[in-house]
Short mmCIF file of C-alpha atoms and ligand atoms in Angstrom, two decimals:
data_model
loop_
_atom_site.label_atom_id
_atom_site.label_comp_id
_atom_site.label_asym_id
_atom_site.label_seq_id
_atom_site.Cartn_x
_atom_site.Cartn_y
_atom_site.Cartn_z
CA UNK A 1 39.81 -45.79 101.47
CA UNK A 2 43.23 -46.84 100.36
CA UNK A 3 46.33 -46.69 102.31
CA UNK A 4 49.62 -47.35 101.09
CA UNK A 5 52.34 -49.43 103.24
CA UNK A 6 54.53 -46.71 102.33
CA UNK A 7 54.11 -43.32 100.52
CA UNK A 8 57.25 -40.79 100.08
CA UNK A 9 55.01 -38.58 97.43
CA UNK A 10 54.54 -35.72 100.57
CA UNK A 11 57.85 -35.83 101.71
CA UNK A 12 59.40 -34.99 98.44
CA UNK A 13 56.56 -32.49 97.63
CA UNK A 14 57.63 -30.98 100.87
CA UNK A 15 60.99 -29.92 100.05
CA UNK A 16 60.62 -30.27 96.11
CA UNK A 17 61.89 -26.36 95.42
CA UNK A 18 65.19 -27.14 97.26
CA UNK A 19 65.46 -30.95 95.41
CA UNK A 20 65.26 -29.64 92.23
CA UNK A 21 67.33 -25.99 92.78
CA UNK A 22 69.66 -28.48 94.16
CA UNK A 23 69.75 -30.75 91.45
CA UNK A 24 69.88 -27.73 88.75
CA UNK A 25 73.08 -26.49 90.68
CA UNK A 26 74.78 -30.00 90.76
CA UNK A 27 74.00 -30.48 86.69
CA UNK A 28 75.14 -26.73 85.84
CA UNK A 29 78.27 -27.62 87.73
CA UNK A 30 78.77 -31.05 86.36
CA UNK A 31 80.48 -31.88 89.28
CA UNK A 32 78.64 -35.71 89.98
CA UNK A 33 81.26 -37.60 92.29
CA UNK A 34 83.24 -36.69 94.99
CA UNK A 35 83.12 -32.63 95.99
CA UNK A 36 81.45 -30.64 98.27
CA UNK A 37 78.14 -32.13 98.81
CA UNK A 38 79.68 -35.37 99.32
CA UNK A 39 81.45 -33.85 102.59
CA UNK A 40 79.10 -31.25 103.81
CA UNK A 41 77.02 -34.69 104.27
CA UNK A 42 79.03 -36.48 105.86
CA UNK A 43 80.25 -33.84 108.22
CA UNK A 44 76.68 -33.18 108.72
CA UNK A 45 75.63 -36.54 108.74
CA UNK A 46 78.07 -37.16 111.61
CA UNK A 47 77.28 -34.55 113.74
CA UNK A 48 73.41 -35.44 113.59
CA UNK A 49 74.64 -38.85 114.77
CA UNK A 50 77.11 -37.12 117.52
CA UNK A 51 80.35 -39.42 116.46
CA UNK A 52 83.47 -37.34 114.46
CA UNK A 53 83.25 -39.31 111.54
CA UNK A 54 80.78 -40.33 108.58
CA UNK A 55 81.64 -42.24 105.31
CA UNK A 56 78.98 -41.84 102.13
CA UNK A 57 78.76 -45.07 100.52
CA UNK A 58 76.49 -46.63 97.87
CA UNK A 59 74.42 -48.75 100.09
CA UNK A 60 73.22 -49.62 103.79
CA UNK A 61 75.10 -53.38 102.77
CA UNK A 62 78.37 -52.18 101.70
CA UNK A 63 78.41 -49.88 104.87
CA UNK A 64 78.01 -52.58 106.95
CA UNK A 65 80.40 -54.28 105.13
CA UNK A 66 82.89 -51.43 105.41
CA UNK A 67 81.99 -51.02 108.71
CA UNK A 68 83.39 -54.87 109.76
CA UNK A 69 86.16 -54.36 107.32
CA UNK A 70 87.38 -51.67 109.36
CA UNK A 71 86.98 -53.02 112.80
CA UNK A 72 89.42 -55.70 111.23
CA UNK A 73 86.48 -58.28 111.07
CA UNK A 74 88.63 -61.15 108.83
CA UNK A 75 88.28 -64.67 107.13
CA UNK A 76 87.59 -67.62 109.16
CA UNK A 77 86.26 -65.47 112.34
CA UNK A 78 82.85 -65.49 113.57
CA UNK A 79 80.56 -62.32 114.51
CA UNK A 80 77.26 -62.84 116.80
CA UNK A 81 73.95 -61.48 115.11
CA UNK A 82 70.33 -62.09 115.28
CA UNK A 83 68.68 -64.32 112.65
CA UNK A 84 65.56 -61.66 112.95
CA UNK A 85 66.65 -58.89 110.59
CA UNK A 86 67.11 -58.11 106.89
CA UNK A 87 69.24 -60.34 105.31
CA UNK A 88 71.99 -57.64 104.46
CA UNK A 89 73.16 -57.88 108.03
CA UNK A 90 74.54 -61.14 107.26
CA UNK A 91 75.84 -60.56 103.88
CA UNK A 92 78.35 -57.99 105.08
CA UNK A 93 79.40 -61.03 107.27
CA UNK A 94 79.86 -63.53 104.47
CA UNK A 95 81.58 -60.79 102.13
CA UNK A 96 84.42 -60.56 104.56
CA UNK A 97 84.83 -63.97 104.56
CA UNK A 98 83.63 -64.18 108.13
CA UNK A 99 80.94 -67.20 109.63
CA UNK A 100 77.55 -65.38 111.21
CA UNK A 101 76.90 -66.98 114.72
CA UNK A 102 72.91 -66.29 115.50
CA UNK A 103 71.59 -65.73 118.53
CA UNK A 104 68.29 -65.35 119.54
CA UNK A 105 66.22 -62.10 120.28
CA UNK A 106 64.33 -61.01 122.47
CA UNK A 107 60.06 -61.92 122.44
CA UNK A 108 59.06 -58.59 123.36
CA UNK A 109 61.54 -55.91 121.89
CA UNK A 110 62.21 -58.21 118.72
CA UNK A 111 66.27 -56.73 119.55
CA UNK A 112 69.25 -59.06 119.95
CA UNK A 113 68.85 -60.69 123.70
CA UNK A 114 71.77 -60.10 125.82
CA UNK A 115 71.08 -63.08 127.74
CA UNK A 116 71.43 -65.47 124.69
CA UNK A 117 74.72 -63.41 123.94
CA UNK A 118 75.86 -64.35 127.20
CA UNK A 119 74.79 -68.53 127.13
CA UNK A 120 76.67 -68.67 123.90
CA UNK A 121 79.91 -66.71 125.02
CA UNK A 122 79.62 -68.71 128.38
CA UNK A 123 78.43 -71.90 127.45
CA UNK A 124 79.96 -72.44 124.19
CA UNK A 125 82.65 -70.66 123.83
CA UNK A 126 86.50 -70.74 125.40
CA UNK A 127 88.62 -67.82 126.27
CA UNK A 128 92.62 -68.77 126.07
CA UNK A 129 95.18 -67.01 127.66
CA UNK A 130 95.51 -64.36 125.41
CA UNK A 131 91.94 -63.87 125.82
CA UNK A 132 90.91 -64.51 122.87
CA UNK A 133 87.26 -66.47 122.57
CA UNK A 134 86.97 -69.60 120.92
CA UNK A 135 83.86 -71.13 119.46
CA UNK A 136 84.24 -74.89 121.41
CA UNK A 137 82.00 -76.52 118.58
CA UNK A 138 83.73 -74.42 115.32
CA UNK A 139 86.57 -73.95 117.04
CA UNK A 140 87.25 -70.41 114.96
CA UNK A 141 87.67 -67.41 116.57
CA UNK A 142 84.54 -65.25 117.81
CA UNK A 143 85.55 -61.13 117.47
CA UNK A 144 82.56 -59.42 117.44
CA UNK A 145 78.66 -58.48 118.00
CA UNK A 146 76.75 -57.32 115.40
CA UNK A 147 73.01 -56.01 116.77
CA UNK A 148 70.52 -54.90 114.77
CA UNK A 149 68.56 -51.47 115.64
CA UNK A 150 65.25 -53.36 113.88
CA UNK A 151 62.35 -51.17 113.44
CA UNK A 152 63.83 -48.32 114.77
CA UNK A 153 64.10 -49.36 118.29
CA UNK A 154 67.36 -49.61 119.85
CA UNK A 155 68.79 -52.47 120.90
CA UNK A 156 69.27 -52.97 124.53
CA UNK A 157 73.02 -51.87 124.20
CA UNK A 158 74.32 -51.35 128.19
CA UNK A 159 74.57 -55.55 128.64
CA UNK A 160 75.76 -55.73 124.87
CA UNK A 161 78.59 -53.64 125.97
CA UNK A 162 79.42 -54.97 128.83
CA UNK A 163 79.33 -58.23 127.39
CA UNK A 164 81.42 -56.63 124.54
CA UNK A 165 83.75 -55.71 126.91
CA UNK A 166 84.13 -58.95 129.34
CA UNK A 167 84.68 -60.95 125.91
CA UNK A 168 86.65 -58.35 124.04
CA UNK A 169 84.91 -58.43 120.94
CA UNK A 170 84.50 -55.58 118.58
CA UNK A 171 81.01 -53.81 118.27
CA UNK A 172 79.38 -52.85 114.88
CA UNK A 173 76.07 -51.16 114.69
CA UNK A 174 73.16 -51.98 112.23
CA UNK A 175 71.64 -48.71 112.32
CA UNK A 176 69.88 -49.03 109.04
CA UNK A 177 66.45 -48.67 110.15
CA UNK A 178 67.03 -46.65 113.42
CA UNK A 179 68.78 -43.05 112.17
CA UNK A 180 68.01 -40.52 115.22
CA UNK A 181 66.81 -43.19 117.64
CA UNK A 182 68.59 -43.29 120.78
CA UNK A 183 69.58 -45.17 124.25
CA UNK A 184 70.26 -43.67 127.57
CA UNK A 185 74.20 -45.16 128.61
CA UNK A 186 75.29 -43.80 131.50
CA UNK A 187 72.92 -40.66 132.06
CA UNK A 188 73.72 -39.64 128.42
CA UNK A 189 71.65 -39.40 125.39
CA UNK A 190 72.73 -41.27 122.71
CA UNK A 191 72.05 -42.37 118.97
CA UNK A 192 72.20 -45.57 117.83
CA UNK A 193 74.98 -46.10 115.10
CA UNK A 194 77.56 -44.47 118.22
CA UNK A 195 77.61 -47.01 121.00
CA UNK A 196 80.23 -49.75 118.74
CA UNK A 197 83.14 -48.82 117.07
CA UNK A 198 81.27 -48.55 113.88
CA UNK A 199 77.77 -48.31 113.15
CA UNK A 200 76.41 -48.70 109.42
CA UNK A 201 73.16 -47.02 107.93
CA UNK A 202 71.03 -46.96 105.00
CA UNK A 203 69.49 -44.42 103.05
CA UNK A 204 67.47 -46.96 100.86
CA UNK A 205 64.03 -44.44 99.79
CA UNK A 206 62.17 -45.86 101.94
CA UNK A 207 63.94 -45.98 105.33
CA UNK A 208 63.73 -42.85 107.90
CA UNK A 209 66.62 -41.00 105.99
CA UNK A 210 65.97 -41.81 102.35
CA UNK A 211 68.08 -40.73 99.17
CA UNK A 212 66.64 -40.95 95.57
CA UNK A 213 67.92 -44.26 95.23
CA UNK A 214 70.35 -46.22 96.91
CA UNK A 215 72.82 -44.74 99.92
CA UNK A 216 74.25 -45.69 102.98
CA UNK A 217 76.73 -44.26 105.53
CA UNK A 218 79.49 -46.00 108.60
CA UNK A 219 80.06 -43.46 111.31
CA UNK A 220 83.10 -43.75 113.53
CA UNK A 221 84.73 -41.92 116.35
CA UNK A 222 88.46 -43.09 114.83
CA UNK A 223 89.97 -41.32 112.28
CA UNK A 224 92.14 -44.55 111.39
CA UNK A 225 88.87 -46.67 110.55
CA UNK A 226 87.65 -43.14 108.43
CA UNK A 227 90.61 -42.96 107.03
CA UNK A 228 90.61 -46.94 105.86
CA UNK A 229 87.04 -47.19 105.31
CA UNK A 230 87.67 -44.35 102.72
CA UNK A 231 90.48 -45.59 100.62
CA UNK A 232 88.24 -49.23 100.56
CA UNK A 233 85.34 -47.37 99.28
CA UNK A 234 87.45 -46.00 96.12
CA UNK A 235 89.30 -48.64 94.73
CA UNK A 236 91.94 -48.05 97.55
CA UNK A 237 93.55 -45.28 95.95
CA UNK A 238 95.53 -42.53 98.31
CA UNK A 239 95.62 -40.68 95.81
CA UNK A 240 94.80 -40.81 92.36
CA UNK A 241 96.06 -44.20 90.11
CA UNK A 242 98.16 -44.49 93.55
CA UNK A 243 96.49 -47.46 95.06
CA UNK A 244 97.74 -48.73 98.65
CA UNK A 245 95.19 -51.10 99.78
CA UNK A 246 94.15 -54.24 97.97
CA UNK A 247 90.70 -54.36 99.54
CA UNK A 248 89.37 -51.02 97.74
CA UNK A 249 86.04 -51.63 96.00
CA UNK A 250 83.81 -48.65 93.90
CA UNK A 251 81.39 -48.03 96.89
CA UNK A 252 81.19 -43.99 96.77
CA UNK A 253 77.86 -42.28 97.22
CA UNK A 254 77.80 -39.98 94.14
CA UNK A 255 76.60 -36.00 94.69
CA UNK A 256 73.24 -35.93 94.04
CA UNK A 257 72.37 -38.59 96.89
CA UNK A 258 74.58 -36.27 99.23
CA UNK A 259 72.93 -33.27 98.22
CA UNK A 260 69.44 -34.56 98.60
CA UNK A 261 70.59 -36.43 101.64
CA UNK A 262 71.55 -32.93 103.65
CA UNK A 263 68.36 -31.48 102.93
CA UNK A 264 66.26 -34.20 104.09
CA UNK A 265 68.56 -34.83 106.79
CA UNK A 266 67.01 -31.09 108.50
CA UNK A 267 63.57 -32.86 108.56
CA UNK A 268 64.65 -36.32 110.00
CA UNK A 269 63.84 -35.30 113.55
CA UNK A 270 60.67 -33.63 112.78
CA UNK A 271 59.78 -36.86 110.27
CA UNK A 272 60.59 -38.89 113.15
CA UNK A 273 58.27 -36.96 115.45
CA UNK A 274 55.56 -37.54 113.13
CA UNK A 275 55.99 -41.02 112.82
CA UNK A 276 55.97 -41.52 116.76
CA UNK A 277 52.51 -39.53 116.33
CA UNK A 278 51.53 -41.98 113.72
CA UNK A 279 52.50 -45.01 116.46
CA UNK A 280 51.10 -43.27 118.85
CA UNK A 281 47.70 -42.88 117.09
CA UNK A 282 47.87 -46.60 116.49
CA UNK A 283 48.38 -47.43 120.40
CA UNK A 284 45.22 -45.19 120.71
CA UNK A 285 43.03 -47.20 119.31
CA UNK A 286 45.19 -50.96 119.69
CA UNK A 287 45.92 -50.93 123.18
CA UNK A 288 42.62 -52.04 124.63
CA UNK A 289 42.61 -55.00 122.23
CA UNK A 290 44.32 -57.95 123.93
CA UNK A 291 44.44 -60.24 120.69
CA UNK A 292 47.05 -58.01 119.19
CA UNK A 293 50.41 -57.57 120.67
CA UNK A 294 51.71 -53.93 120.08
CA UNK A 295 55.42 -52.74 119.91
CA UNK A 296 57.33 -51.73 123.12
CA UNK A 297 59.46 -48.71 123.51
CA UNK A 298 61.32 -49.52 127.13
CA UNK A 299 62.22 -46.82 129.45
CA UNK A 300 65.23 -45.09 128.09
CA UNK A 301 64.81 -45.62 124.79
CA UNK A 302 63.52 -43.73 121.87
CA UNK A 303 62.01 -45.48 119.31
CA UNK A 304 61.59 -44.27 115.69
CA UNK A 305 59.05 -46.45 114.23
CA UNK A 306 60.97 -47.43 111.18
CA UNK A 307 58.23 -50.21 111.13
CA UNK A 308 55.31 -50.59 112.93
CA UNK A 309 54.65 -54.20 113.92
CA UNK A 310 51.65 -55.80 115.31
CA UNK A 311 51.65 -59.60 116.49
CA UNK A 312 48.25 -61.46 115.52
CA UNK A 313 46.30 -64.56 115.14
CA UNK A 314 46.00 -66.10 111.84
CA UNK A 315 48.38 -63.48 110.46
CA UNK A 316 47.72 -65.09 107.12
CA UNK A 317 44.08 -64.18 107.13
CA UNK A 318 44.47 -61.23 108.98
CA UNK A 319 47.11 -59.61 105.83
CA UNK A 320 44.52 -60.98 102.91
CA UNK A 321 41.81 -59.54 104.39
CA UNK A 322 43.28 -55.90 104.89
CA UNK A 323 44.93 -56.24 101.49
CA UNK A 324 41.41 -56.79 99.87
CA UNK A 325 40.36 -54.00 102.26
CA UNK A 326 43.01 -51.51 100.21
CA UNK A 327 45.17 -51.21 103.08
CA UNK A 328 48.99 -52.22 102.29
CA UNK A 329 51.25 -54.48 104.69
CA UNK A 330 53.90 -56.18 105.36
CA UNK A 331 56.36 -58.68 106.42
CA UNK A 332 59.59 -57.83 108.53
CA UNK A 333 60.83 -60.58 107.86
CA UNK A 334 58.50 -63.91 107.30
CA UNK A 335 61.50 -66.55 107.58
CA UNK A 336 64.02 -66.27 110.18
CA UNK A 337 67.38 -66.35 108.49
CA UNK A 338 68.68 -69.29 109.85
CA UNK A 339 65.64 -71.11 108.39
CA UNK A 340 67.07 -69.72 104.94
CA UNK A 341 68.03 -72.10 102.50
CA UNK A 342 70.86 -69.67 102.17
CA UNK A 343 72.11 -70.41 105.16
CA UNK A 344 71.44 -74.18 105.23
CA UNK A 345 74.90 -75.29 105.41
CA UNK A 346 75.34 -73.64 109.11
CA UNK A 347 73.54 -76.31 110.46
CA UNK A 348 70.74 -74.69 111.87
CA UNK A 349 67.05 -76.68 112.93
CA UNK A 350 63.58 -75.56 113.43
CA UNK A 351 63.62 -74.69 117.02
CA UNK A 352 66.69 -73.87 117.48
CA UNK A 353 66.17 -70.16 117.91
CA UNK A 354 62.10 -70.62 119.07
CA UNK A 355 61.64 -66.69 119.86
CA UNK A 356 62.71 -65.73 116.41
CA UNK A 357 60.78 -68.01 115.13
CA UNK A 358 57.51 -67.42 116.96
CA UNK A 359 57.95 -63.69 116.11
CA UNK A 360 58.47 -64.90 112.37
CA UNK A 361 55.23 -66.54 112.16
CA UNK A 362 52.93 -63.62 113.87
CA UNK A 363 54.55 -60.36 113.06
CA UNK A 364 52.75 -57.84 110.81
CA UNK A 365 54.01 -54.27 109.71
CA UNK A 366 51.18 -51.81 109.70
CA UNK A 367 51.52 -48.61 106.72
CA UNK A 368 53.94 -46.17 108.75
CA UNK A 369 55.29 -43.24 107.03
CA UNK A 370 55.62 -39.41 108.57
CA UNK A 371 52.83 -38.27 106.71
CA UNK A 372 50.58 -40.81 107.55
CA UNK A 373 47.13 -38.86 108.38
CA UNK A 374 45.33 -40.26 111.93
CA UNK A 375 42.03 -40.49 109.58
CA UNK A 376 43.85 -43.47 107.82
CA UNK A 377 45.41 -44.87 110.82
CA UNK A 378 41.67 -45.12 112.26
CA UNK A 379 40.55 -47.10 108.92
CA UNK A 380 43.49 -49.54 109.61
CA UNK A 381 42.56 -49.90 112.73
CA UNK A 382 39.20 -50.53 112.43
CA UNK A 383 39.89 -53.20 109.52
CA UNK A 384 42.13 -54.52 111.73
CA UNK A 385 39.85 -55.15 114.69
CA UNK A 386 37.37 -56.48 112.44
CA UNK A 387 39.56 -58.59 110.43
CA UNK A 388 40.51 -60.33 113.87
CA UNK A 389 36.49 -61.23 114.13
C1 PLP B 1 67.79 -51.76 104.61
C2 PLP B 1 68.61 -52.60 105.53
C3 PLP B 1 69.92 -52.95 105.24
C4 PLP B 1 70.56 -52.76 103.89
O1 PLP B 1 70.54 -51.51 103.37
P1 PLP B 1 70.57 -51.29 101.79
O2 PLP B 1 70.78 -49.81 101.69
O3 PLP B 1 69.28 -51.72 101.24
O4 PLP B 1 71.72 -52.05 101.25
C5 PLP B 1 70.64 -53.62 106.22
N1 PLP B 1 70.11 -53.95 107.38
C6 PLP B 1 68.83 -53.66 107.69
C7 PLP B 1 68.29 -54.05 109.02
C8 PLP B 1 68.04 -52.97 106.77
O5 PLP B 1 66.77 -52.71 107.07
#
């Protein structure tokens, strides 16, 4: 048996009457940037995630980066982040000509770790009068958190708010891998990408809202950061050839992705609900097997199983053999990014961030995709368990 690490065949054949009417409406009309599929997406978009605003861009990076740009994230200041995450979380940083701080996450969620927040804003940071929080060893300016919703589990955002809050720093939302998961706060219900004052997602193919290609999306509750966040994304014009912002960039999400976008975004919950079968499938026939360290999903939380990652033994043996055993897998992420060469220049040791580093070392992503069948979840299982002798 063969089973991909990721197959998006059946969820296209699902709806491929309405992608290609769709499609066939967009080319008759010849209408590719801008218009009404653009907005009907991102009102719809927005509404899905319960904030008042959405902005279509052309990628899950350049949303984050809009998404800092328009909390007023600037050069020389410093935003807390996890080293444990896709490396596009710290891009955005860079590209505003801001320093990533990392902190380290926590073991058994694989989330940011509000305790580690906390030792670095209390142990190594100052607040001045104006309360504003100074980095003691940089001495630059620390303005905001930046956790990352990996896997499709939400970070643990009540202390990260609070923290937030004590601290005054801003709060911006990698979402990218978690659209539709969600955190209690205060006896309410919500989605990830709404608990900062932006949050930044990805419609990459292969994450839980896909486009045809690339996409990505900032949703907001302040019509001032919508309102910015669109003039940056087209060349800061107000209007046409009238161009009011220096900062404006071609980042638009053209009509097709929008179109497609809305019509897959009426399945995410049901995809979603499949993948938690698929997970839950997996925990089935995992849980009994104490070598291999399954993913949590804490009270209050829902979980969307972007990813779903295993710890092991001899991971390295473990992935050959179920690759030669047609089954595909992979890493999320093998080198913790301050480990990077990229990234050499902040300083960072081995050690210095030891749970991101364990995880590193022993994390493995099973296949997970909505229409995963549980016949092929029981073959990776049972290569699994023997591949662990
Ligand atoms: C996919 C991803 C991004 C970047 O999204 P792109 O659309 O590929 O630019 C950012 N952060 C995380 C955690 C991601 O998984």
């Amino acid at each position: 048996m063969k089973v991909p690490f990721v197959d998006l065949t059946e969820q296209h054949r699902e709806i491929r009457h309405e992608i290609d009417s769709v499609i066939r409406e967009i080319i008759d009309q010849s209408c590719f940037v801008g218009g009404a599929h653009v907005e009907t997406f991102e009102r719809d978009f927005a509404a899905y995630c319960g904030t008042r605003y959405a902005v279509a861009c052309k990628s899950g990076t350049d949303a984050l980066k809009l998404a800092l740009m328009a909390v007023g994230v600037g050069r020389g200041e410093e935003v807390i982040t996890v080293p444990h995450t896709f490396i596009a979380t710290v891009e955005a940083i860079t590209a505003v000509g801001a320093h990533p701080v990392f902190v380290d996450i926590d073991k058994a969620t694989y989330q940011m770790s509000p305790d580690r927040v906390a030792d670095f804003l209390e142990g190594e940071c100052r607040v001045e009068k104006d309360g504003s929080v100074v980095n003691k060893n940089s001495k630059r300016p620390v303005v905001a958190l930046l956790p990352v919703h990996l896997y499709g589990l939400p970070s643990d955002m009540e202390p990260l708010l609070a923290l937030a809050d004590r601290f005054g720093l801003k709060v911006v939302e990698d979402a990218a891998q978690a659209h539709g998961a969600s955190y209690h706060l205060e006896g309410e219900e919500k989605r990830t990408g709404t608990f900062g004052q932006a949050g930044a997602f990805s419609f990459y193919p292969g994450k839980n809202l896909g486009a045809l290609g690339e996409g990505g999306a900032v949703v907001t509750d302040e019509q001032n950061r919508d309102q910015d966040m669109r003039l940056w994304r087209d060349h800061g014009q107000s209007e046409k050839y009238v161009h009011v912002s220096a900062d404006g960039w071609n980042m638009r999400l053209d009509s097709l992705q929008c179109a497609v976008l809305s019509l897959k975004l009426k399945r995410l919950d049901e995809w979603n609900e499949k993948r938690r079968q698929v997970a839950q499938w997996y925990r089935e026939r995992l849980q009994n097997d104490d070598r291999i360290v399954l993913p949590v999903e804490p009270g209050g939380r829902k979980h969307v199983y972007h990813l779903f990652v295993v710890r092991v033994p001899n991971r390295h043996q473990v992935r050959e053999e179920l690759s030669r055993q047609g089954i595909g897998v992979g890493l999320h992420y093998p080198i913790s990014l301050h480990l990077q060469k990229a990234y050499q220049h902040l300083g960072y040791r081995p050690g210095d961030l030891p749970a991101s580093e364990a995880v590193a070392e022993s994390i493995l992503s099973l296949p997970m995709f909505p229409h995963l069948t549980e016949e092929q979840v029981d073959y990776v299982c049972r290569t699994l368990t023997a591949a662990l002798g």
